Amino acid sequence: MAKVTKAELVDNIYKNSEYERQTVLSVIDAFMEELKSQMISGNVVELRGFGTFEPKLRNGRSVAHNPKTGAKCSVPPHYVGSFRPGQELKKGLWELPVDKDAEK
């Protein structure tokens, strides 16, 4: 599977619309900043037909290991970003052809 960057998304939207590239970039940047701001405020952002972005509480651990050093440490409870795909996206992904090399 290929990785798509924000710049590539902007170019694709620009090519398929009548908007200027800078306008597309500004709208995408504003959307991402608003999404980030809402999640940092503890809000759930639901985009019907696409999915839901939400902060989820991850339990802390009294004993954890730093993967780089192997040292023991404790991790307090904290929030992480979570995405749940909507029905249309789930269905589209379910029907995505499986690459035999990716299964290994």
Coordinates of C-alpha atoms in Angstrom, one line a residue:
M1 CA 0.0 0.0 0.0
A2 CA 1.2 3.5 -0.8
K3 CA 1.6 6.3 1.6
V4 CA -0.2 9.6 0.7
T5 CA 1.1 12.9 2.1
K6 CA -0.9 16.0 2.9
A7 CA 0.8 17.7 -0.1
E8 CA -0.5 14.9 -2.4
L9 CA -4.0 15.2 -1.0
V10 CA -3.9 19.0 -1.6
D11 CA -2.7 18.4 -5.2
N12 CA -5.5 15.8 -5.9
I13 CA -8.2 18.0 -4.5
Y14 CA -6.8 21.0 -6.5
K15 CA -6.8 19.0 -9.7
N16 CA -10.4 17.8 -9.2
S17 CA -11.9 21.1 -8.2
E18 CA -12.1 24.7 -9.4
Y19 CA -10.3 26.0 -6.2
E20 CA -6.8 27.5 -6.1
R21 CA -4.1 25.2 -4.6
Q22 CA -3.5 27.8 -1.8
T23 CA -7.2 27.8 -0.9
V24 CA -7.3 24.0 -0.7
L25 CA -4.3 24.0 1.5
S26 CA -5.8 26.7 3.8
V27 CA -9.0 24.7 4.2
I28 CA -7.2 21.4 4.9
D29 CA -4.9 23.1 7.4
A30 CA -7.9 24.8 9.1
F31 CA -9.8 21.5 9.2
M32 CA -6.9 19.7 10.8
E33 CA -6.3 22.4 13.4
E34 CA -10.0 22.5 14.4
L35 CA -10.1 18.7 14.6
K36 CA -7.0 18.7 16.8
S37 CA -8.4 21.6 19.0
Q38 CA -11.7 19.8 19.5
M39 CA -10.0 16.5 20.5
I40 CA -7.6 18.3 22.9
S41 CA -10.6 19.9 24.5
G42 CA -12.0 16.4 25.1
N43 CA -14.7 16.5 22.4
V44 CA -15.7 13.7 20.0
V45 CA -15.7 14.7 16.3
E46 CA -18.2 12.7 14.2
L47 CA -18.0 12.9 10.5
R48 CA -21.0 11.0 9.2
G49 CA -20.2 8.5 6.5
F50 CA -16.5 8.7 7.3
G51 CA -15.9 8.0 11.0
T52 CA -15.4 9.4 14.5
F53 CA -12.3 10.9 16.1
E54 CA -12.3 10.7 19.9
P55 CA -9.9 11.0 22.9
K56 CA -9.8 7.7 24.7
L57 CA -8.4 7.1 28.2
R58 CA -5.6 4.6 28.4
N59 CA -5.0 3.0 31.8
G60 CA -1.7 3.7 33.5
R61 CA 0.8 1.0 34.5
S62 CA 2.7 0.8 37.7
V63 CA 5.5 -1.1 36.0
A64 CA 6.3 -0.5 32.4
H65 CA 9.5 -0.8 30.4
N66 CA 11.2 1.8 28.2
P67 CA 11.7 0.0 24.9
K68 CA 14.9 1.9 24.1
T69 CA 16.7 1.4 27.4
G70 CA 14.8 -1.5 29.0
A71 CA 14.6 0.6 32.2
K72 CA 11.5 0.1 34.4
C73 CA 9.2 3.1 34.8
S74 CA 5.6 3.9 35.6
V75 CA 3.1 5.4 33.2
P76 CA 0.2 7.5 34.5
P77 CA -3.3 7.2 32.9
H78 CA -3.4 9.4 29.8
Y79 CA -5.5 10.1 26.7
V80 CA -4.7 9.0 23.2
G81 CA -6.3 9.8 19.9
S82 CA -8.7 7.2 18.5
F83 CA -10.5 6.8 15.2
R84 CA -13.4 4.6 14.5
P85 CA -14.3 4.2 10.8
G86 CA -18.0 4.7 9.8
Q87 CA -20.0 2.1 8.0
E88 CA -19.2 3.4 4.4
L89 CA -15.5 3.4 5.1
K90 CA -15.6 0.0 6.8
K91 CA -17.4 -1.5 3.8
G92 CA -15.0 0.1 1.4
L93 CA -12.0 -1.2 3.3
W94 CA -13.5 -4.7 3.6
E95 CA -13.8 -4.9 -0.2
L96 CA -10.2 -3.8 -0.7
P97 CA -8.3 -6.5 -2.5
V98 CA -5.7 -8.3 -0.4
D99 CA -2.1 -8.1 -1.4
K100 CA -0.6 -11.6 -1.0
D101 CA 2.8 -10.2 0.0
A102 CA 1.2 -8.1 2.8
E103 CA -0.3 -11.1 4.5
K104 CA 3.1 -12.4 5.7

